[in-house]
Amino acid sequence: MTAAILNKDFVEQIEKAKENNSLIFFIGAGVTASQGYSSWNDYVRHLIEYWKYNFDKLKSEYPYKTDWISQLD
């Protein structure tokens, strides 16, 4: 199989898992270092601040589409 076929199959499997609510991400310790953060806690703090800002922005721009955001809060 070529790389293109393998990538297409992989993407299709990811899409099916998402549709079936069975998609899970496993993130290892190296993800923080590759993003320039000294620790996992620093990385998570950054993500929390990023999404707080963006959820507020989504709520103000698309209030009719954000009922699901309150479920995640």
mmCIF file of C-alpha atoms in Angstrom:
data_model
loop_
_atom_site.group_PDB
_atom_site.id
_atom_site.type_symbol
_atom_site.label_atom_id
_atom_site.label_comp_id
_atom_site.label_asym_id
_atom_site.label_seq_id
_atom_site.Cartn_x
_atom_site.Cartn_y
_atom_site.Cartn_z
ATOM 1 C CA MET A 1 0.000 0.000 0.000
ATOM 2 C CA THR A 2 1.153 3.488 -0.688
ATOM 3 C CA ALA A 3 1.453 6.167 1.972
ATOM 4 C CA ALA A 4 -1.467 8.064 0.437
ATOM 5 C CA ILE A 5 -3.778 5.053 0.780
ATOM 6 C CA LEU A 6 -2.624 4.421 4.335
ATOM 7 C CA ASN A 7 -3.225 8.076 5.241
ATOM 8 C CA LYS A 8 -6.684 8.030 3.633
ATOM 9 C CA ASP A 9 -7.608 4.867 5.543
ATOM 10 C CA PHE A 10 -6.311 6.410 8.757
ATOM 11 C CA VAL A 11 -8.335 9.591 8.246
ATOM 12 C CA GLU A 12 -11.457 7.563 7.480
ATOM 13 C CA GLN A 13 -10.972 5.533 10.676
ATOM 14 C CA ILE A 14 -10.589 8.749 12.681
ATOM 15 C CA GLU A 15 -13.791 10.141 11.140
ATOM 16 C CA LYS A 16 -15.723 6.946 11.941
ATOM 17 C CA ALA A 17 -14.462 6.974 15.533
ATOM 18 C CA LYS A 18 -15.553 10.605 15.908
ATOM 19 C CA GLU A 19 -19.001 9.837 14.494
ATOM 20 C CA ASN A 20 -19.341 6.882 16.894
ATOM 21 C CA ASN A 21 -18.169 8.940 19.880
ATOM 22 C CA SER A 22 -15.275 6.542 20.356
ATOM 23 C CA LEU A 23 -12.376 8.825 19.429
ATOM 24 C CA ILE A 24 -9.739 9.023 22.134
ATOM 25 C CA PHE A 25 -6.464 10.918 22.058
ATOM 26 C CA PHE A 26 -3.456 9.683 23.986
ATOM 27 C CA ILE A 27 -0.953 12.461 24.507
ATOM 28 C CA GLY A 28 2.481 11.681 25.871
ATOM 29 C CA ALA A 29 4.869 13.780 27.900
ATOM 30 C CA GLY A 30 6.790 14.886 24.822
ATOM 31 C CA VAL A 31 3.920 17.009 23.541
ATOM 32 C CA THR A 32 4.643 19.788 26.038
ATOM 33 C CA ALA A 33 8.338 19.950 25.200
ATOM 34 C CA SER A 34 7.630 20.082 21.462
ATOM 35 C CA GLN A 35 5.300 23.036 22.066
ATOM 36 C CA GLY A 36 7.864 24.914 24.150
ATOM 37 C CA TYR A 37 6.310 24.376 27.595
ATOM 38 C CA SER A 38 8.425 23.293 30.530
ATOM 39 C CA SER A 39 5.783 21.043 32.080
ATOM 40 C CA TRP A 40 2.403 19.469 31.486
ATOM 41 C CA ASN A 41 0.830 21.867 34.018
ATOM 42 C CA ASP A 42 2.105 24.895 32.070
ATOM 43 C CA TYR A 43 0.691 23.423 28.878
ATOM 44 C CA VAL A 44 -2.717 22.757 30.459
ATOM 45 C CA ARG A 45 -2.814 26.278 31.934
ATOM 46 C CA HIS A 46 -2.180 27.670 28.465
ATOM 47 C CA LEU A 47 -4.956 25.508 26.963
ATOM 48 C CA ILE A 48 -7.425 26.603 29.649
ATOM 49 C CA GLU A 49 -6.696 30.271 29.024
ATOM 50 C CA TYR A 50 -6.858 29.787 25.254
ATOM 51 C CA TRP A 51 -10.236 28.070 25.361
ATOM 52 C CA LYS A 52 -11.708 30.455 27.951
ATOM 53 C CA TYR A 53 -10.995 33.306 25.544
ATOM 54 C CA ASN A 54 -12.245 31.432 22.499
ATOM 55 C CA PHE A 55 -15.422 30.130 24.156
ATOM 56 C CA ASP A 56 -16.277 33.674 25.219
ATOM 57 C CA LYS A 57 -15.615 34.829 21.667
ATOM 58 C CA LEU A 58 -17.796 32.032 20.246
ATOM 59 C CA LYS A 59 -20.599 32.861 22.659
ATOM 60 C CA SER A 60 -20.585 36.518 21.640
ATOM 61 C CA GLU A 61 -20.344 35.855 17.887
ATOM 62 C CA TYR A 62 -22.651 32.815 17.674
ATOM 63 C CA PRO A 63 -24.920 32.796 20.738
ATOM 64 C CA TYR A 64 -27.487 30.609 18.988
ATOM 65 C CA LYS A 65 -24.916 27.871 18.322
ATOM 66 C CA THR A 66 -23.239 27.608 21.705
ATOM 67 C CA ASP A 67 -25.677 25.714 23.929
ATOM 68 C CA TRP A 68 -23.168 22.842 23.995
ATOM 69 C CA ILE A 69 -20.474 25.122 25.463
ATOM 70 C CA SER A 70 -22.283 25.377 28.803
ATOM 71 C CA GLN A 71 -22.331 21.589 28.930
ATOM 72 C CA LEU A 72 -18.536 21.551 28.682
ATOM 73 C CA ASP A 73 -17.915 24.241 31.298
#
